[in-house]
Coordinates of C-alpha atoms in Angstrom, one line a residue:
X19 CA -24.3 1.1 27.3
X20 CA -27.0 -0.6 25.5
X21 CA -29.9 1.7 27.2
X22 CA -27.4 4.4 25.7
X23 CA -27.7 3.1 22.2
X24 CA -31.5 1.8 22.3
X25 CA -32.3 5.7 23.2
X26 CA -30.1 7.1 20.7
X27 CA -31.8 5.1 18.0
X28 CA -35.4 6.4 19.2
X29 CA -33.9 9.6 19.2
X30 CA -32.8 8.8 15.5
X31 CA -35.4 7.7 14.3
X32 CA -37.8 10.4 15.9
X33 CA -35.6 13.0 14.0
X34 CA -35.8 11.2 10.6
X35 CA -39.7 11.0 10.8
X36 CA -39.5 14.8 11.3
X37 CA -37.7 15.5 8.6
X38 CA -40.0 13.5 6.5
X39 CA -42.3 15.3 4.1
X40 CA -45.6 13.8 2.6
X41 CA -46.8 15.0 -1.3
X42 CA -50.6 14.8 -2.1
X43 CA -52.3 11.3 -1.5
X44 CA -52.6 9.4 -4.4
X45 CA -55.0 6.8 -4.3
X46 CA -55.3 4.0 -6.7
X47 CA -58.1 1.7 -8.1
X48 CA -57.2 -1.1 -6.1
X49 CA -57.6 0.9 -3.1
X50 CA -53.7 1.4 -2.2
X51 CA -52.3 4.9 -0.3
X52 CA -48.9 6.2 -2.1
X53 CA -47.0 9.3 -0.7
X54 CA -44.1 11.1 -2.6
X55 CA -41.6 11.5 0.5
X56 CA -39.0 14.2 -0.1
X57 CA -36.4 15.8 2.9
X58 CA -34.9 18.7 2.9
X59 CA -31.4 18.2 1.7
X60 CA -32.3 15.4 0.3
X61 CA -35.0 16.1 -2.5
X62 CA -37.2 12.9 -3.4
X63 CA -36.4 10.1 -2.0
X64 CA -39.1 7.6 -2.8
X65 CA -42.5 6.5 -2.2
X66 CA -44.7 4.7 0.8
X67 CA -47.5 3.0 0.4
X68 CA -50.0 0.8 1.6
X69 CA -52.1 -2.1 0.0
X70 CA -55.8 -2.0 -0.3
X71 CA -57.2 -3.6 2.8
X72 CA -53.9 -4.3 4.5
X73 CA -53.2 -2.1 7.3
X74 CA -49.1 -2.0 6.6
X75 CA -46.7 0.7 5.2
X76 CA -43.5 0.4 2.9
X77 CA -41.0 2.4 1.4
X78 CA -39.8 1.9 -2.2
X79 CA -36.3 3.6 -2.6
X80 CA -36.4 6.5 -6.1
X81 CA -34.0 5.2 -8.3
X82 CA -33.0 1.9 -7.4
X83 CA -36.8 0.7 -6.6
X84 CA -35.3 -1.0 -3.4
X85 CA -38.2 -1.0 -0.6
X86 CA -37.9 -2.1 2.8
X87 CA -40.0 -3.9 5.5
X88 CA -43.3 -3.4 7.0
X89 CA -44.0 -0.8 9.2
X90 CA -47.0 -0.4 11.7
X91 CA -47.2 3.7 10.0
X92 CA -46.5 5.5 7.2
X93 CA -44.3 7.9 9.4
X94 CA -42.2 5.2 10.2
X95 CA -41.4 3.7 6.7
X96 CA -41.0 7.2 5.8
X97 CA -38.2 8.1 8.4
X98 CA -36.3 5.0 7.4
X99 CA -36.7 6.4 4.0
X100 CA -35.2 9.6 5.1
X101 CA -32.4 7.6 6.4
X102 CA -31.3 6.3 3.6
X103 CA -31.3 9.3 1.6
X104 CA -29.0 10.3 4.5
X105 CA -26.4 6.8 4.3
X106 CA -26.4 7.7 0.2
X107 CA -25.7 11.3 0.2
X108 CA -23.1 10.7 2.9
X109 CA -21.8 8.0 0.2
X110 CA -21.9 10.5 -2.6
X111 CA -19.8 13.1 -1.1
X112 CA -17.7 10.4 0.2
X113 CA -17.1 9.5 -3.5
X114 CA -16.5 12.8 -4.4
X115 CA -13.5 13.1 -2.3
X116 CA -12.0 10.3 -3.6
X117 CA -12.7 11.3 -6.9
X118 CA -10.6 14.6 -6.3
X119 CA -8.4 12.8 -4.3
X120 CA -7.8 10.8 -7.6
X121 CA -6.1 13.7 -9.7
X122 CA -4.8 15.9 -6.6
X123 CA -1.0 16.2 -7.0
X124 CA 1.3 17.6 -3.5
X125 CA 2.8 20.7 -4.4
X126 CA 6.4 20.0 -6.5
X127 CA 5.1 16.1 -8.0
X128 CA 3.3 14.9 -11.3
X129 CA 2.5 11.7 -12.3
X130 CA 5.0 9.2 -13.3
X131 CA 4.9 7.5 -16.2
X132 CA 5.1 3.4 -15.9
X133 CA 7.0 2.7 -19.1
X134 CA 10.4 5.3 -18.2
X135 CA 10.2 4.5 -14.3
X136 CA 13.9 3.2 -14.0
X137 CA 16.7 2.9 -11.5
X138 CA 17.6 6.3 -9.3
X139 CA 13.9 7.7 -9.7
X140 CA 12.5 9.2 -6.7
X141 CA 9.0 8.8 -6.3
X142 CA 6.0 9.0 -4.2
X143 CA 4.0 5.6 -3.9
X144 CA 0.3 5.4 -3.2
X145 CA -1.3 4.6 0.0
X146 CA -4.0 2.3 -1.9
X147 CA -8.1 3.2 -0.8
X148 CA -10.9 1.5 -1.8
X149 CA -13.7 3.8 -3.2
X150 CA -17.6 3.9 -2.6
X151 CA -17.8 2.5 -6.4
X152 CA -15.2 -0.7 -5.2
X153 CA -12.6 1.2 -7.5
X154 CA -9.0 1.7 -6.1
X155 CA -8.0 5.2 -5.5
X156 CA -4.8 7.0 -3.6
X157 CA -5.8 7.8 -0.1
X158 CA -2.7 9.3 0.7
X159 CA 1.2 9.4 -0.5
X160 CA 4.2 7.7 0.9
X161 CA 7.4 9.8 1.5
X162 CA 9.6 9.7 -1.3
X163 CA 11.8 7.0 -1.9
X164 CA 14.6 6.1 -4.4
X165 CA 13.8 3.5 -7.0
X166 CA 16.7 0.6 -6.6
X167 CA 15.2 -1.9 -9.1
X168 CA 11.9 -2.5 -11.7
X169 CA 10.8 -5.7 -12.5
X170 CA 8.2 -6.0 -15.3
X171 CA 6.8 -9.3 -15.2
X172 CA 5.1 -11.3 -18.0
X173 CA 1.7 -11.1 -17.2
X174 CA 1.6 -7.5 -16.5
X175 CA 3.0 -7.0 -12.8
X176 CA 5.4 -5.2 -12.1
X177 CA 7.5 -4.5 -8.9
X178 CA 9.3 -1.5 -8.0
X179 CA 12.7 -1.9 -5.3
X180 CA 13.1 1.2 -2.9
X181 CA 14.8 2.6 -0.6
X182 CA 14.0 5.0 2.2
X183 CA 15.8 8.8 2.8
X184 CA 19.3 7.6 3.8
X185 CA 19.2 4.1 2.1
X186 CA 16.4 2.9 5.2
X187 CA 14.4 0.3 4.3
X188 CA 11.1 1.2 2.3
X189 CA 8.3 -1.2 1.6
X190 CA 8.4 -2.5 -2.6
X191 CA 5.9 -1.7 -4.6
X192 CA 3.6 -4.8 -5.9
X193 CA 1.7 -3.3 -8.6
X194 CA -0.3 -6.5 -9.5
X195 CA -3.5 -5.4 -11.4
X196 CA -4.6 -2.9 -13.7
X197 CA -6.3 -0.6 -11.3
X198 CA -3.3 -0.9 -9.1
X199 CA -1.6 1.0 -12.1
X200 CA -4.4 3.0 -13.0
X201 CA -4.0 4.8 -9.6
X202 CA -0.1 5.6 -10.7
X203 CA 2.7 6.9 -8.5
X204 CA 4.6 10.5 -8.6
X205 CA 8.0 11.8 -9.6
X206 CA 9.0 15.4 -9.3
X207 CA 7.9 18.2 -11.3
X208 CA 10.4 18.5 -14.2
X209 CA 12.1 15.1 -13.9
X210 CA 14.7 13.9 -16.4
X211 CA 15.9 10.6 -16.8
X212 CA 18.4 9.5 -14.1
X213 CA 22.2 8.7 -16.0
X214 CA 22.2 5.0 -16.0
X215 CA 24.5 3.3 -14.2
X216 CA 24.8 -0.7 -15.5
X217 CA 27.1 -1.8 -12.1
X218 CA 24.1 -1.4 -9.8
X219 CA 22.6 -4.3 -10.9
X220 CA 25.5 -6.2 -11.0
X221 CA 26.4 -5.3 -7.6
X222 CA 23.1 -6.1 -6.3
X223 CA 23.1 -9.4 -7.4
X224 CA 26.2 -9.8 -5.8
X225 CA 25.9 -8.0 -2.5
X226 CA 22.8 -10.0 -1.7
X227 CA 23.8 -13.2 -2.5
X228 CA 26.4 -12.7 0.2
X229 CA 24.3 -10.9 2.6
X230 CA 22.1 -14.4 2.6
X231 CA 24.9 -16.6 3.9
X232 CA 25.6 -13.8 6.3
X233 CA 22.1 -13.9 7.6
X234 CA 22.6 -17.8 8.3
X235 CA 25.5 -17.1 10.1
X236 CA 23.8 -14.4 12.3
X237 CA 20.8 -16.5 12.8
X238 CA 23.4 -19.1 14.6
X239 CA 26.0 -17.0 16.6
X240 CA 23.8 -14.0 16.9
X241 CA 23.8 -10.2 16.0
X242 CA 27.3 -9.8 17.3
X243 CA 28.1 -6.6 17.0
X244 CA 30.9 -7.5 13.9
X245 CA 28.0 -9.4 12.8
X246 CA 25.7 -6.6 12.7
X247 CA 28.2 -3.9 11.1
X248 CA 28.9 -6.3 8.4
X249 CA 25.3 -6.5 7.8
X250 CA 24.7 -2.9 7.3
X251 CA 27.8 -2.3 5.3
X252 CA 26.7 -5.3 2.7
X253 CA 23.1 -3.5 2.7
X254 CA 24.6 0.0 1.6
X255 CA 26.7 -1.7 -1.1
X256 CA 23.5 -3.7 -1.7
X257 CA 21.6 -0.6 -2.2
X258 CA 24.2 0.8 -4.0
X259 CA 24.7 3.8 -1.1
X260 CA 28.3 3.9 -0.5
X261 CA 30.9 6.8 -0.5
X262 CA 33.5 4.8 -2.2
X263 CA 32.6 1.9 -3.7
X264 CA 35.9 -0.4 -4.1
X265 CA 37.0 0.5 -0.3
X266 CA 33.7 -0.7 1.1
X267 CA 33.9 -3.8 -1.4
X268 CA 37.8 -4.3 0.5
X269 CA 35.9 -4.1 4.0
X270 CA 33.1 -6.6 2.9
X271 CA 35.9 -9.1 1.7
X272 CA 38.1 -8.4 5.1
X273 CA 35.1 -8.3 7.3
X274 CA 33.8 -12.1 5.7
X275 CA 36.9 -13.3 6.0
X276 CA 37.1 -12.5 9.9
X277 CA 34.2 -13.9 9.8
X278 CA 35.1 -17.2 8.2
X279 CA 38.1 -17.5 10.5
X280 CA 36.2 -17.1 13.6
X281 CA 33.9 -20.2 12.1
X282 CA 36.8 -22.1 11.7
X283 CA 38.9 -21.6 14.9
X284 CA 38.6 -25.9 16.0
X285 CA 38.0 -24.2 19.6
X286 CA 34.4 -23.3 18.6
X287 CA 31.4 -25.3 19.3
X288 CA 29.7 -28.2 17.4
X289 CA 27.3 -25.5 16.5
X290 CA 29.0 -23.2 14.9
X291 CA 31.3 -25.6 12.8
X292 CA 28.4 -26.3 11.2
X293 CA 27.9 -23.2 9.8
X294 CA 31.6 -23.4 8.3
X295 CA 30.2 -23.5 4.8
X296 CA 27.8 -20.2 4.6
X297 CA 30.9 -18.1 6.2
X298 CA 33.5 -19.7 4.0
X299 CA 30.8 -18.7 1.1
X300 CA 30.4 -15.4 2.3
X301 CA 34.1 -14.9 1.5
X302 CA 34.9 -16.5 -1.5
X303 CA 31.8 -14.4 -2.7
X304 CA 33.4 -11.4 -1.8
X305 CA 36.7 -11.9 -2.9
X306 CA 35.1 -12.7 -6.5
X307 CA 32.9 -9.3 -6.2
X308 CA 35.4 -7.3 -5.4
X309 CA 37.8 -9.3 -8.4
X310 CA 34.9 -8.7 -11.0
X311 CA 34.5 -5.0 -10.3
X312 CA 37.7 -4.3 -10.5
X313 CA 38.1 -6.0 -13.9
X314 CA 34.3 -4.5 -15.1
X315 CA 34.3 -1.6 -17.2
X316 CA 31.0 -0.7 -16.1
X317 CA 32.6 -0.1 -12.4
X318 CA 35.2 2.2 -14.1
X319 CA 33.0 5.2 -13.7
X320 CA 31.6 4.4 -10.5
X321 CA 30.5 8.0 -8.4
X322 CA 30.1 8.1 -4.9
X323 CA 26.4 7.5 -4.5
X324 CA 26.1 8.3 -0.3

């Protein structure tokens, strides 16, 4: 393997040297040899030279004015020279991808706008890149997703809630810098604002609240298979996905209060009495949920959202 790679680099740097092209000698008072070095492809790419008296070659980079180390030949600084014209054209056109890539919109999207991003959007989030320049850019876009929630912070941040196709999981968005904005995200083409709908919130709050006592529970008995049902059918309501809001808000109050009797039975172990108080939670939670909506004007118009 490394006989492989030492003879790979001899044939790369052979190559290189052949590429290189010499201008006209220019010769200086002082006694020094300079050569223009150009490639084709490539144009100029610098110079090589050697002192007066000294019997060593460098390269000095056009442009930058970078040069290199000592070489036993002129040939040999030169092909490094060519080299790098090679590593910085290949980072050029690298750039100019993701400098496309920066204003290329799939077929259907537009860019969103950060200030009317609410609740029920469907967007497109970016898969963040980092460009030659050290500049963010989007490498690629996520599926779309349904906005759940939009926290704008203080200092700037903000943080986007989603969910998948289906109400699946679907990683938040952190936007925590100004370039992380700059790159944006998507909505569809001729987007209008989604009708608000005030109970989501309100039931979010809500729904996880109880799904954390829940989870303690679970992380003590288990994913039981009641367990795990419950679990999903809080998420929904959590989410906001449900077919019919106040009968899956009657389920989560029966379900927790199974739940809290089968905590409570004297027959069960040490263990599990000791998780009485997250189970007994989990209920009087729900019974106060489904209470308030019932009572909240804002549930009144409640659609099926599934």
């Amino acid at each position: 393997m490394r006989a492989a790679f030492q003879n790979q680099e001899i044939q790369r740097k052979a190559d290189n040297q052949a590429r290189a092209k010499f201008g006209p000698l220019i010769r200086s008072s002082n006694g020094s040899y300079t050569y223009v070095v150009s490639a084709d492809g490539l144009g100029e790419l610098g110079i090589v030279s050697r002192r007066g008296g000294g019997r060593k070659w460098r390269y000095q980079r056009a442009g930058t004015g970078s040069s290199g180390p000592e070489y036993d030949t002129r040939r040999e600084a030169a092909g490094d020279l060519v080299w790098l014209g090679d590593l910085a054209a290949e980072s050029a056109a690298r750039q100019q991808q993701q400098d496309a890539a920066r204003t290329a919109v799939p077929e259907g999207w537009t860019w969103g706008d950060w200030d009317d991003l609410g609740e029920d959007d469907i967007i497109r989030t970016p898969m963040y890149g980092r460009a030659e320049d050290g500049t963010l850019y989007p490498r690629a876009w996520r599926l779309a997703a349904e906005v759940l929630a939009v926290t704008r912070l203080g200092n700037g941040c903000v943080v986007v809630s989603l969910a998948g196709p289906g109400g699946s999981y679907a990683d938040p968005l952190f936007v925590s810098s100004q370039d992380m904005k700059d790159v944006g995200f998507l909505w569809p083409a001729g987007r209008t604002r989604p009708e608000p709908r005030p109970y989501r919130h309100k039931l979010r709050i809500r729904m996880a609240d109880i799904a954390d006592d829940i989870a303690t529970v679970q992380r003590r008995l288990g994913p039981t298979p009641e367990i795990r049902s419950l679990v999903e059918l809080v998420g929904r309501l959590e989410r906001a996905r449900t077919p019919d809001l106040f009968a899956d808000l009657r389920r989560v109050e029966a379900g927790t209060a199974k739940l809290r009797a089968q905590v409570s039975d004297h027959e069960q172990s040490y263990e599990v009495q000791r998780i009485k108080s997250w189970a007994v939670a989990a209920h009087i939670k729900a019974q106060q949920a489904l209470a308030a909506f019932s009572a909240d004007p804002d549930f009144a118009s409640a659609v099926p959202t599934a």
